[in-house]
Amino acid sequence: MTYCVGLKLNRGLVFMSDTRTNAGLDNISTYRKMFTWVDEGESMITMMTAGNLATTQSVVSLIDERNKAPTDRHPAILEFHSMFQVAKYVGQTLKEVIAQHGENGERAESYFNATMIVGGQVKGSEPRLFLIYPEGNFIEAGDDTPFLQIGEMKYGRPILVRAFDAGMSFEEAVKLLLVSFDSTIKANLSVGLPLDLQIYERDSFRKGNQRRFRTNDAYFQTISHGWGDALKQAFDTLPNIVL
Amino acid sequence: MTYCVGLKLNRGLVFMSDTRTNAGLDNISTYRKMFTWVDEGESMITMMTAGNLATTQSVVSLIDERNKAPTDRHPAILEFHSMFQVAKYVGQTLKEVIAQHGENGERAESYFNATMIVGGQVKGSEPRLFLIYPEGNFIEAGDDTPFLQIGEMKYGRPILVRAFDAGMSFEEAVKLLLVSFDSTIKANLSVGLPLDLQIYERDSFRKGNQRRFRTNDAYFQTISHGWGDALKQAFDTLPNIVL
């Protein structure tokens, strides 16, 4: 399993992903699930992946054009004139990879499915955020649904629903994401640290702040421990029922 | 879907269940999912059900001995000398009902599975709380895992994990359950009001407080609205990251 969230703020986009992958409970590893492509001054695209690791790695390699010699690579993903075209391209690539894996005579125990969040900005248009399905189609985050989640999304959703505000600062958004991830990590063994963070500031067309939160990260620990106490205090402020 | 929670407190047991059942999104109804049997001064047993409604209604009818004339009914569930025997009896009944439905030539689209929480106290022993699986086997709530959930449990779990305390009062427990249910109702259409509450005070061997929270219940509204604000305040007390 996996947990990834993309937030669409007025100020820009914020992405967070965990790094745990597992094939059964007895075979866990750490893999990066967040990938960023930048053409400075022109476009910035971040992608997060959930699902079959062979599928998602294949998609990333194809987007990176790793089938070409390193000097010949000019990722097509950076040449589109709109984020809609980027989403279509990623969806098409994902669909093709799944179809190819599915064709190989051998039937795997699990499906080759994967889901992705793709967000960013191409010069001349607004920042946009998409969720891409294994069938290659996709939905976009809008004003009514300004965040997208993939993977194990249920535990961490209530706090997003309650506390998200499109006008919040990047600092508050990171805090919100860490609370949401901490709730998920406490409940589901298949989501785990380290966590990757990528911030994109609207109209900057370059990578914003990037950070990896490891188990011993001081700020993550502050949030993880502090949130328990803060929740209990919040709980105590509500009136008791008269039975 | 469904959401039911049983809490094992030092003071006794608290049960809460929703009442929404659905067969598809376009066919929803309200059914009670909480049932209580009492032999005053001797034993008190509450059961909550999740899963196929035909299965759970059958199990309840069998336990109620509704196949006998009303005057001949002396539910066997009240004649056991321990909660362990009660759990075995409910598990066996559940397993048999599922097997019978499964035998009838017709294959239904969905399975006949159901899961139950059974808790209570029989004179001479402690209050106990069990989760019963469709296979008829069961697990018991202990000191390390003092609450049990069935149905759509993920959204409402983080607050239980964070705020549950075996020493809490019944009033606080009701508040905790309403917060947990409210988070779930806000996220999943298949869990809905009204909510049923049953409290059992240790060593009382009679029904404790019982209550149904309807949509317009003033206390439920206070919690539902108040929790959003309390959460935001709690969130604001945590420090921001330095980016």
CSV table of C-alpha atoms in Angstrom, one decimal:
chain,number,residue,atom,x,y,z
A,1,MET,CA,0.0,0.0,0.0
A,2,THR,CA,1.0,3.6,-0.2
A,3,TYR,CA,-0.3,7.0,0.8
A,4,CYS,CA,0.1,10.2,-1.3
A,5,VAL,CA,-1.7,13.5,-1.2
A,6,GLY,CA,-1.6,16.5,-3.5
A,7,LEU,CA,-3.0,19.8,-2.3
A,8,LYS,CA,-4.1,22.7,-4.5
A,9,LEU,CA,-3.6,25.9,-2.6
A,10,ASN,CA,-4.0,29.5,-3.8
A,11,ARG,CA,-0.3,29.9,-3.4
A,12,GLY,CA,0.6,26.8,-5.4
A,13,LEU,CA,0.8,23.0,-5.0
A,14,VAL,CA,2.0,20.8,-2.2
A,15,PHE,CA,2.8,17.1,-2.6
A,16,MET,CA,3.6,14.5,0.0
A,17,SER,CA,4.2,10.7,-0.4
A,18,ASP,CA,5.4,7.9,1.8
A,19,THR,CA,8.1,5.5,0.6
A,20,ARG,CA,7.0,2.0,1.8
A,21,THR,CA,6.4,-0.7,-0.7
A,22,ASN,CA,5.5,-4.2,0.2
A,23,ALA,CA,4.8,-7.6,-1.5
A,24,GLY,CA,3.1,-9.3,1.5
A,25,LEU,CA,3.8,-8.3,5.0
A,26,ASP,CA,7.2,-10.1,5.1
A,27,ASN,CA,8.7,-8.2,2.1
A,28,ILE,CA,8.9,-4.5,2.6
A,29,SER,CA,11.2,-2.0,1.0
A,30,THR,CA,11.7,1.7,0.7
A,31,TYR,CA,11.2,3.3,-2.7
A,32,ARG,CA,10.7,6.9,-3.8
A,33,LYS,CA,7.2,7.5,-5.1
A,34,MET,CA,7.6,11.1,-6.0
A,35,PHE,CA,9.2,12.4,-9.2
A,36,THR,CA,9.7,15.9,-10.5
A,37,TRP,CA,10.5,17.3,-13.9
A,38,VAL,CA,11.5,20.9,-14.4
A,39,ASP,CA,12.2,23.1,-17.4
A,40,GLU,CA,13.1,26.2,-15.4
A,41,GLY,CA,11.1,29.2,-16.4
A,42,GLU,CA,8.8,27.1,-18.5
A,43,SER,CA,7.2,24.2,-16.7
A,44,MET,CA,7.3,22.2,-13.5
A,45,ILE,CA,5.6,18.8,-13.1
A,46,THR,CA,5.5,16.5,-10.0
A,47,MET,CA,4.1,12.9,-10.1
A,48,MET,CA,3.3,10.6,-7.3
A,49,THR,CA,2.6,6.9,-7.7
A,50,ALA,CA,0.6,4.2,-6.0
A,51,GLY,CA,0.2,0.6,-7.0
A,52,ASN,CA,2.3,-2.1,-8.6
A,53,LEU,CA,6.0,-1.0,-8.3
A,54,ALA,CA,7.0,-2.6,-11.6
A,55,THR,CA,4.3,-0.7,-13.4
A,56,THR,CA,5.1,2.7,-11.8
A,57,GLN,CA,8.8,2.3,-12.3
A,58,SER,CA,8.2,1.4,-15.9
A,59,VAL,CA,6.1,4.5,-16.4
A,60,VAL,CA,8.7,6.8,-14.8
A,61,SER,CA,11.4,5.3,-16.9
A,62,LEU,CA,9.4,5.8,-20.1
A,63,ILE,CA,8.7,9.4,-19.1
A,64,ASP,CA,12.4,9.9,-18.4
A,65,GLU,CA,13.2,8.4,-21.8
A,66,ARG,CA,15.6,6.0,-20.1
A,67,ASN,CA,15.4,3.8,-23.2
A,68,LYS,CA,17.5,6.4,-24.9
A,69,ALA,CA,21.2,7.2,-24.3
A,70,PRO,CA,21.5,9.8,-21.4
A,71,THR,CA,22.6,12.5,-23.8
A,72,ASP,CA,19.6,12.0,-26.1
A,73,ARG,CA,17.0,12.5,-23.4
A,74,HIS,CA,14.6,15.4,-23.7
A,75,PRO,CA,11.6,14.2,-21.7
A,76,ALA,CA,8.4,14.7,-23.8
A,77,ILE,CA,6.5,15.5,-20.6
A,78,LEU,CA,8.3,18.9,-20.5
A,79,GLU,CA,7.3,19.7,-24.1
A,80,PHE,CA,3.5,19.9,-23.7
A,81,HIS,CA,1.7,23.3,-23.7
A,82,SER,CA,-0.8,22.4,-21.0
A,83,MET,CA,-1.2,20.3,-17.9
A,84,PHE,CA,-4.2,18.7,-19.5
A,85,GLN,CA,-1.9,17.3,-22.3
A,86,VAL,CA,0.6,16.2,-19.6
A,87,ALA,CA,-2.2,14.3,-17.8
A,88,LYS,CA,-3.3,12.7,-21.1
A,89,TYR,CA,0.3,11.6,-21.8
A,90,VAL,CA,0.8,10.1,-18.4
A,91,GLY,CA,-2.5,8.3,-18.5
A,92,GLN,CA,-1.8,6.9,-21.9
A,93,THR,CA,1.7,5.7,-20.8
A,94,LEU,CA,0.3,4.1,-17.7
A,95,LYS,CA,-2.4,2.3,-19.7
A,96,GLU,CA,0.1,1.0,-22.2
A,97,VAL,CA,2.4,-0.3,-19.5
A,98,ILE,CA,-0.4,-2.1,-17.7
A,99,ALA,CA,-1.6,-3.6,-21.0
A,100,GLN,CA,1.9,-4.8,-21.9
A,101,HIS,CA,2.5,-6.5,-18.5
A,102,GLY,CA,-0.9,-8.0,-18.8
A,103,GLU,CA,-0.1,-9.6,-22.2
A,104,ASN,CA,2.9,-11.5,-21.0
A,105,GLY,CA,1.5,-15.1,-20.8
A,106,GLU,CA,2.3,-15.5,-17.1
A,107,ARG,CA,-0.6,-14.5,-14.8
A,108,ALA,CA,0.7,-12.7,-11.7
A,109,GLU,CA,-1.1,-13.2,-8.4
A,110,SER,CA,-1.8,-9.5,-8.1
A,111,TYR,CA,-2.9,-7.0,-10.7
A,112,PHE,CA,-0.5,-4.6,-12.4
A,113,ASN,CA,-2.7,-1.7,-11.6
A,114,ALA,CA,-1.4,1.7,-10.5
A,115,THR,CA,-2.8,5.1,-9.8
A,116,MET,CA,-1.0,8.5,-10.0
A,117,ILE,CA,-1.3,12.1,-9.0
A,118,VAL,CA,0.2,14.5,-11.4
A,119,GLY,CA,0.4,18.2,-10.8
A,120,GLY,CA,2.3,21.3,-11.9
A,121,GLN,CA,2.2,24.3,-14.1
A,122,VAL,CA,3.0,25.1,-17.7
A,123,LYS,CA,3.7,28.7,-18.7
A,124,GLY,CA,0.6,30.4,-19.9
A,125,SER,CA,-1.8,28.6,-17.7
A,126,GLU,CA,-2.8,28.0,-14.1
A,127,PRO,CA,-1.3,25.3,-11.7
A,128,ARG,CA,-3.4,22.1,-12.1
A,129,LEU,CA,-3.6,18.8,-10.2
A,130,PHE,CA,-4.9,15.5,-11.6
A,131,LEU,CA,-5.6,12.0,-10.4
A,132,ILE,CA,-4.9,9.4,-13.1
A,133,TYR,CA,-6.5,6.0,-13.1
A,134,PRO,CA,-5.1,2.7,-14.5
A,135,GLU,CA,-7.5,2.9,-17.4
A,136,GLY,CA,-5.7,6.1,-18.5
A,137,ASN,CA,-8.5,8.5,-17.8
A,138,PHE,CA,-8.3,11.2,-15.1
A,139,ILE,CA,-10.0,13.7,-12.8
A,140,GLU,CA,-8.9,17.2,-11.8
A,141,ALA,CA,-8.9,18.8,-8.4
A,142,GLY,CA,-11.3,21.8,-8.4
A,143,ASP,CA,-12.5,24.4,-5.9
A,144,ASP,CA,-14.9,21.9,-4.3
A,145,THR,CA,-12.4,19.1,-4.1
A,146,PRO,CA,-9.1,20.9,-3.7
A,147,PHE,CA,-7.0,17.9,-2.7
A,148,LEU,CA,-6.4,14.4,-4.1
A,149,GLN,CA,-5.4,11.3,-2.3
A,150,ILE,CA,-4.2,7.9,-3.6
A,151,GLY,CA,-3.5,4.6,-1.7
A,152,GLU,CA,-4.6,4.2,1.9
A,153,MET,CA,-6.6,7.3,2.1
A,154,LYS,CA,-9.3,6.7,4.7
A,155,TYR,CA,-7.5,7.2,8.0
A,156,GLY,CA,-6.0,10.5,7.0
A,157,ARG,CA,-9.0,12.0,5.3
A,158,PRO,CA,-11.1,13.4,8.1
A,159,ILE,CA,-8.4,15.9,9.2
A,160,LEU,CA,-8.0,17.0,5.5
A,161,VAL,CA,-11.8,17.5,5.2
A,162,ARG,CA,-11.9,19.5,8.4
A,163,ALA,CA,-8.8,21.6,8.4
A,164,PHE,CA,-7.9,22.2,4.7
A,165,ASP,CA,-8.2,25.8,3.5
A,166,ALA,CA,-7.1,26.8,0.1
A,167,GLY,CA,-5.8,30.1,1.6
A,168,MET,CA,-3.4,28.4,4.0
A,169,SER,CA,0.3,29.0,3.9
A,170,PHE,CA,2.8,26.3,2.7
A,171,GLU,CA,3.9,25.9,6.3
A,172,GLU,CA,0.4,25.2,7.5
A,173,ALA,CA,-0.1,22.8,4.6
A,174,VAL,CA,3.0,20.8,5.5
A,175,LYS,CA,1.7,20.6,9.1
A,176,LEU,CA,-1.7,19.4,7.8
A,177,LEU,CA,-0.1,16.8,5.6
A,178,LEU,CA,2.1,15.5,8.4
A,179,VAL,CA,-0.9,15.1,10.7
A,180,SER,CA,-2.8,13.2,8.0
A,181,PHE,CA,0.2,11.0,7.3
A,182,ASP,CA,0.9,10.4,11.0
A,183,SER,CA,-2.7,9.2,11.5
A,184,THR,CA,-2.3,6.8,8.6
A,185,ILE,CA,1.1,5.5,9.6
A,186,LYS,CA,-0.2,4.8,13.1
A,187,ALA,CA,-3.1,2.7,11.7
A,188,ASN,CA,-1.6,0.9,8.6
A,189,LEU,CA,1.7,-0.9,8.6
A,190,SER,CA,1.9,-0.7,4.8
A,191,VAL,CA,2.4,3.1,4.9
A,192,GLY,CA,5.7,4.2,6.4
A,193,LEU,CA,8.4,6.8,6.8
A,194,PRO,CA,10.4,8.4,5.3
A,195,LEU,CA,8.0,10.9,3.7
A,196,ASP,CA,8.8,13.0,0.7
A,197,LEU,CA,7.7,16.6,0.4
A,198,GLN,CA,7.6,18.8,-2.7
A,199,ILE,CA,6.3,22.4,-2.8
A,200,TYR,CA,5.6,24.3,-5.9
A,201,GLU,CA,5.0,28.0,-5.7
A,202,ARG,CA,2.5,29.4,-8.3
A,203,ASP,CA,4.1,31.1,-11.3
A,204,SER,CA,7.7,30.2,-10.2
A,205,PHE,CA,8.2,27.5,-12.9
A,206,ARG,CA,11.0,25.9,-10.8
A,207,LYS,CA,11.3,23.4,-8.0
A,208,GLY,CA,10.2,24.8,-4.7
A,209,ASN,CA,11.2,23.4,-1.3
A,210,GLN,CA,11.9,19.7,-1.2
A,211,ARG,CA,12.4,17.7,1.9
A,212,ARG,CA,12.6,14.1,3.2
A,213,PHE,CA,11.1,13.5,6.7
A,214,ARG,CA,12.9,10.5,8.2
A,215,THR,CA,11.9,8.7,11.4
A,216,ASN,CA,14.0,10.8,13.6
A,217,ASP,CA,13.0,14.2,12.0
A,218,ALA,CA,12.6,16.7,14.8
A,219,TYR,CA,9.6,18.5,13.2
A,220,PHE,CA,7.8,15.2,12.4
A,221,GLN,CA,8.3,14.1,16.0
A,222,THR,CA,6.9,17.4,17.3
A,223,ILE,CA,3.8,17.0,15.2
A,224,SER,CA,3.3,13.3,15.9
A,225,HIS,CA,3.6,13.7,19.6
A,226,GLY,CA,2.0,17.1,19.8
A,227,TRP,CA,-1.1,16.1,17.8
A,228,GLY,CA,-2.1,13.5,20.4
A,229,ASP,CA,-2.1,16.1,23.2
A,230,ALA,CA,-3.7,18.8,21.0
A,231,LEU,CA,-6.5,16.4,20.0
A,232,LYS,CA,-7.2,15.4,23.6
A,233,GLN,CA,-7.4,19.1,24.6
A,234,ALA,CA,-9.7,19.8,21.7
A,235,PHE,CA,-11.8,16.8,22.8
A,236,ASP,CA,-12.0,18.2,26.3
A,237,THR,CA,-13.3,21.5,25.1
A,238,LEU,CA,-16.5,19.9,23.8
A,239,PRO,CA,-19.3,19.6,26.3
A,240,ASN,CA,-20.3,16.3,27.8
A,241,ILE,CA,-23.7,14.8,27.2
A,242,VAL,CA,-26.3,14.7,30.1
A,243,LEU,CA,-27.2,11.1,30.4
B,1,MET,CA,-21.9,-0.6,4.8
B,2,THR,CA,-22.3,0.0,8.5
B,3,TYR,CA,-20.3,1.4,11.4
B,4,CYS,CA,-20.5,-0.1,14.9
B,5,VAL,CA,-18.1,0.4,17.9
B,6,GLY,CA,-17.9,-1.3,21.3
B,7,LEU,CA,-15.8,0.2,24.0
B,8,LYS,CA,-14.6,-1.7,27.1
B,9,LEU,CA,-14.2,0.9,29.9
B,10,ASN,CA,-13.3,0.3,33.6
B,11,ARG,CA,-16.9,1.3,34.4
B,12,GLY,CA,-18.6,-1.0,31.9
B,13,LEU,CA,-19.4,-1.2,28.2
B,14,VAL,CA,-20.6,1.3,25.7
B,15,PHE,CA,-22.0,0.4,22.3
B,16,MET,CA,-22.9,2.6,19.3
B,17,SER,CA,-24.2,1.6,15.9
B,18,ASP,CA,-25.5,3.5,12.8
B,19,THR,CA,-28.8,2.4,11.2
B,20,ARG,CA,-28.1,2.7,7.4
B,21,THR,CA,-28.4,-0.3,5.2
B,22,ASN,CA,-28.0,-0.2,1.5
B,23,ALA,CA,-28.2,-2.5,-1.5
B,24,GLY,CA,-26.4,-0.3,-4.0
B,25,LEU,CA,-26.4,3.5,-3.7
B,26,ASP,CA,-30.0,3.8,-4.9
B,27,ASN,CA,-31.6,1.5,-2.3
B,28,ILE,CA,-31.0,2.7,1.2
B,29,SER,CA,-33.1,2.0,4.3
B,30,THR,CA,-33.0,2.4,8.1
B,31,TYR,CA,-32.7,-0.7,10.2
B,32,ARG,CA,-31.7,-1.1,13.8
B,33,LYS,CA,-28.4,-3.0,14.1
B,34,MET,CA,-28.2,-3.1,17.9
B,35,PHE,CA,-30.0,-5.7,20.0
B,36,THR,CA,-30.1,-6.2,23.7
B,37,TRP,CA,-31.2,-9.2,25.9
B,38,VAL,CA,-31.5,-8.8,29.7
B,39,ASP,CA,-32.2,-11.2,32.5
B,40,GLU,CA,-32.3,-8.6,35.3
B,41,GLY,CA,-29.9,-9.3,38.1
B,42,GLU,CA,-28.3,-12.2,36.1
B,43,SER,CA,-27.1,-11.2,32.7
B,44,MET,CA,-27.1,-8.4,30.1
B,45,ILE,CA,-26.0,-9.0,26.5
B,46,THR,CA,-25.8,-6.5,23.6
B,47,MET,CA,-25.1,-7.4,20.0
B,48,MET,CA,-24.3,-5.2,17.0
B,49,THR,CA,-24.3,-6.4,13.4
B,50,ALA,CA,-22.6,-5.5,10.1
B,51,GLY,CA,-23.0,-7.2,6.8
B,52,ASN,CA,-25.8,-8.9,4.9
B,53,LEU,CA,-29.1,-7.8,6.4
B,54,ALA,CA,-30.9,-11.1,5.6
B,55,THR,CA,-28.2,-12.9,7.5
B,56,THR,CA,-28.1,-10.6,10.5
B,57,GLN,CA,-31.9,-10.6,10.8
B,58,SER,CA,-32.0,-14.3,10.7
B,59,VAL,CA,-29.4,-14.6,13.4
B,60,VAL,CA,-31.3,-12.2,15.6
B,61,SER,CA,-34.6,-14.0,15.0
B,62,LEU,CA,-33.0,-17.4,15.9
B,63,ILE,CA,-31.5,-15.9,19.1
B,64,ASP,CA,-34.9,-14.4,19.9
B,65,GLU,CA,-36.4,-17.9,19.3
B,66,ARG,CA,-39.0,-16.3,17.0
B,67,ASN,CA,-39.6,-19.7,15.4
B,68,LYS,CA,-41.5,-20.5,18.7
B,69,ALA,CA,-44.8,-19.1,19.9
B,70,PRO,CA,-44.2,-15.8,21.8
B,71,THR,CA,-45.2,-17.4,25.1
B,72,ASP,CA,-42.7,-20.3,24.6
B,73,ARG,CA,-39.6,-18.1,24.1
B,74,HIS,CA,-36.8,-18.2,26.7
B,75,PRO,CA,-33.8,-17.1,24.6
B,76,ALA,CA,-31.0,-19.5,25.1
B,77,ILE,CA,-28.5,-16.6,24.9
B,78,LEU,CA,-29.6,-15.7,28.5
B,79,GLU,CA,-29.0,-19.2,29.9
B,80,PHE,CA,-25.2,-19.4,29.5
B,81,HIS,CA,-22.9,-19.2,32.4
B,82,SER,CA,-20.2,-17.1,30.7
B,83,MET,CA,-19.8,-14.6,27.9
B,84,PHE,CA,-17.4,-17.0,26.3
B,85,GLN,CA,-20.3,-19.4,25.8
B,86,VAL,CA,-22.5,-16.6,24.5
B,87,ALA,CA,-19.9,-15.7,21.9
B,88,LYS,CA,-19.5,-19.3,20.9
B,89,TYR,CA,-23.3,-19.6,20.5
B,90,VAL,CA,-23.6,-16.5,18.4
B,91,GLY,CA,-20.7,-17.5,16.3
B,92,GLN,CA,-22.2,-20.9,15.7
B,93,THR,CA,-25.6,-19.5,14.8
B,94,LEU,CA,-24.0,-17.0,12.4
B,95,LYS,CA,-22.0,-19.7,10.7
B,96,GLU,CA,-25.0,-21.9,10.3
B,97,VAL,CA,-27.2,-19.1,8.8
B,98,ILE,CA,-24.5,-18.2,6.3
B,99,ALA,CA,-24.1,-21.9,5.3
B,100,GLN,CA,-27.9,-22.3,4.9
B,101,HIS,CA,-28.2,-19.2,2.7
B,102,GLY,CA,-25.2,-20.4,0.7
B,103,GLU,CA,-26.7,-23.8,0.0
B,104,ASN,CA,-29.8,-22.5,-1.7
B,105,GLY,CA,-29.1,-23.2,-5.4
B,106,GLU,CA,-29.3,-19.5,-6.4
B,107,ARG,CA,-26.0,-17.6,-6.3
B,108,ALA,CA,-26.5,-14.1,-5.0
B,109,GLU,CA,-24.4,-11.2,-6.4
B,110,SER,CA,-23.0,-10.5,-3.0
B,111,TYR,CA,-21.9,-12.8,-0.2
B,112,PHE,CA,-24.1,-13.6,2.8
B,113,ASN,CA,-21.3,-12.6,5.2
B,114,ALA,CA,-21.8,-10.7,8.4
B,115,THR,CA,-19.7,-9.7,11.4
B,116,MET,CA,-20.9,-9.0,14.9
B,117,ILE,CA,-19.8,-7.4,18.1
B,118,VAL,CA,-21.2,-9.1,21.2
B,119,GLY,CA,-20.6,-7.8,24.7
B,120,GLY,CA,-22.1,-8.0,28.2
B,121,GLN,CA,-21.8,-9.5,31.6
B,122,VAL,CA,-23.0,-12.8,33.1
B,123,LYS,CA,-23.2,-12.9,36.9
B,124,GLY,CA,-20.0,-14.4,38.4
B,125,SER,CA,-17.7,-13.0,35.8
B,126,GLU,CA,-16.3,-9.8,34.3
B,127,PRO,CA,-17.9,-7.7,31.5
B,128,ARG,CA,-16.5,-9.0,28.2
B,129,LEU,CA,-16.6,-7.8,24.6
B,130,PHE,CA,-16.1,-10.0,21.5
B,131,LEU,CA,-15.9,-9.5,17.7
B,132,ILE,CA,-17.4,-12.5,15.9
B,133,TYR,CA,-16.4,-13.4,12.3
B,134,PRO,CA,-18.6,-15.0,9.6
B,135,GLU,CA,-16.6,-18.2,10.1
B,136,GLY,CA,-18.0,-18.4,13.6
B,137,ASN,CA,-14.7,-17.8,15.4
B,138,PHE,CA,-14.1,-14.7,17.5
B,139,ILE,CA,-11.6,-12.4,19.2
B,140,GLU,CA,-12.0,-10.6,22.5
B,141,ALA,CA,-11.2,-7.0,23.4
B,142,GLY,CA,-8.3,-6.9,25.9
B,143,ASP,CA,-6.3,-4.2,27.8
B,144,ASP,CA,-4.2,-3.6,24.8
B,145,THR,CA,-7.1,-3.4,22.3
B,146,PRO,CA,-10.0,-2.1,24.5
B,147,PHE,CA,-12.4,-1.3,21.6
B,148,LEU,CA,-13.7,-3.2,18.7
B,149,GLN,CA,-15.1,-1.8,15.4
B,150,ILE,CA,-17.0,-3.4,12.5
B,151,GLY,CA,-18.0,-2.1,9.1
B,152,GLU,CA,-16.5,1.1,7.8
B,153,MET,CA,-13.9,1.5,10.5
B,154,LYS,CA,-11.0,3.4,9.0
B,155,TYR,CA,-12.2,7.1,9.0
B,156,GLY,CA,-13.2,7.0,12.7
B,157,ARG,CA,-10.3,5.0,14.0
B,158,PRO,CA,-7.6,7.7,14.4
B,159,ILE,CA,-9.6,9.6,17.1
B,160,LEU,CA,-10.3,6.4,19.0
B,161,VAL,CA,-6.6,5.4,19.0
B,162,ARG,CA,-5.7,8.9,20.2
B,163,ALA,CA,-8.4,9.8,22.7
B,164,PHE,CA,-9.6,6.5,24.2
B,165,ASP,CA,-8.8,5.9,27.8
B,166,ALA,CA,-10.3,3.0,29.7
B,167,GLY,CA,-10.7,5.2,32.8
B,168,MET,CA,-13.0,7.7,31.0
B,169,SER,CA,-16.6,8.4,32.1
B,170,PHE,CA,-19.6,7.2,30.2
B,171,GLU,CA,-20.3,10.8,29.2
B,172,GLU,CA,-16.8,11.2,27.7
B,173,ALA,CA,-17.1,7.8,25.9
B,174,VAL,CA,-20.4,8.9,24.3
B,175,LYS,CA,-18.6,12.1,23.1
B,176,LEU,CA,-15.7,10.1,21.7
B,177,LEU,CA,-18.0,7.8,19.9
B,178,LEU,CA,-20.0,10.7,18.4
B,179,VAL,CA,-16.8,12.3,17.1
B,180,SER,CA,-15.7,9.0,15.6
B,181,PHE,CA,-19.1,8.4,14.0
B,182,ASP,CA,-19.4,12.0,12.7
B,183,SER,CA,-16.0,11.7,10.9
B,184,THR,CA,-17.2,8.5,9.3
B,185,ILE,CA,-20.6,9.9,8.3
B,186,LYS,CA,-19.0,12.9,6.7
B,187,ALA,CA,-16.8,10.6,4.5
B,188,ASN,CA,-19.0,7.6,3.7
B,189,LEU,CA,-22.5,7.8,2.4
B,190,SER,CA,-23.2,4.2,3.5
B,191,VAL,CA,-23.0,5.1,7.2
B,192,GLY,CA,-25.9,7.3,8.4
B,193,LEU,CA,-27.9,8.7,11.2
B,194,PRO,CA,-29.8,7.9,13.4
B,195,LEU,CA,-27.3,6.4,15.8
B,196,ASP,CA,-28.2,3.9,18.6
B,197,LEU,CA,-26.4,4.1,21.9
B,198,GLN,CA,-26.4,1.5,24.7
B,199,ILE,CA,-24.5,1.8,28.0
B,200,TYR,CA,-23.9,-1.0,30.4
B,201,GLU,CA,-22.7,-0.3,33.9
B,202,ARG,CA,-20.4,-3.0,35.3
B,203,ASP,CA,-22.1,-5.3,37.8
B,204,SER,CA,-25.5,-3.8,37.2
B,205,PHE,CA,-27.0,-6.7,35.2
B,206,ARG,CA,-29.6,-4.5,33.7
B,207,LYS,CA,-29.9,-2.2,30.7
B,208,GLY,CA,-28.2,1.1,31.3
B,209,ASN,CA,-28.8,4.3,29.4
B,210,GLN,CA,-30.2,3.8,25.9
B,211,ARG,CA,-30.6,6.6,23.3
B,212,ARG,CA,-31.2,7.2,19.7
B,213,PHE,CA,-29.4,10.2,18.1
B,214,ARG,CA,-31.4,11.5,15.2
B,215,THR,CA,-30.3,14.1,12.6
B,216,ASN,CA,-31.7,17.0,14.6
B,217,ASP,CA,-30.4,15.8,18.0
B,218,ALA,CA,-29.1,18.9,19.7
B,219,TYR,CA,-26.1,17.2,21.4
B,220,PHE,CA,-25.1,15.5,18.2
B,221,GLN,CA,-25.2,18.8,16.4
B,222,THR,CA,-23.1,20.4,19.1
B,223,ILE,CA,-20.4,17.8,18.7
B,224,SER,CA,-20.6,17.7,14.9
B,225,HIS,CA,-20.2,21.5,14.6
B,226,GLY,CA,-18.0,22.0,17.6
B,227,TRP,CA,-15.5,19.3,16.6
B,228,GLY,CA,-14.5,21.1,13.4
B,229,ASP,CA,-13.7,24.3,15.3
B,230,ALA,CA,-12.0,22.4,18.1
B,231,LEU,CA,-9.8,20.5,15.6
B,232,LYS,CA,-8.8,23.7,13.9
B,233,GLN,CA,-7.8,25.3,17.2
B,234,ALA,CA,-5.8,22.2,18.1
B,235,PHE,CA,-4.2,22.3,14.7
B,236,ASP,CA,-3.2,26.0,15.2
B,237,THR,CA,-1.5,25.2,18.6
B,238,LEU,CA,1.1,23.0,16.8
B,239,PRO,CA,4.2,24.9,15.6
B,240,ASN,CA,4.7,25.6,11.9
B,241,ILE,CA,7.7,24.1,10.1
B,242,VAL,CA,10.6,26.4,9.1
B,243,LEU,CA,10.9,25.9,5.3
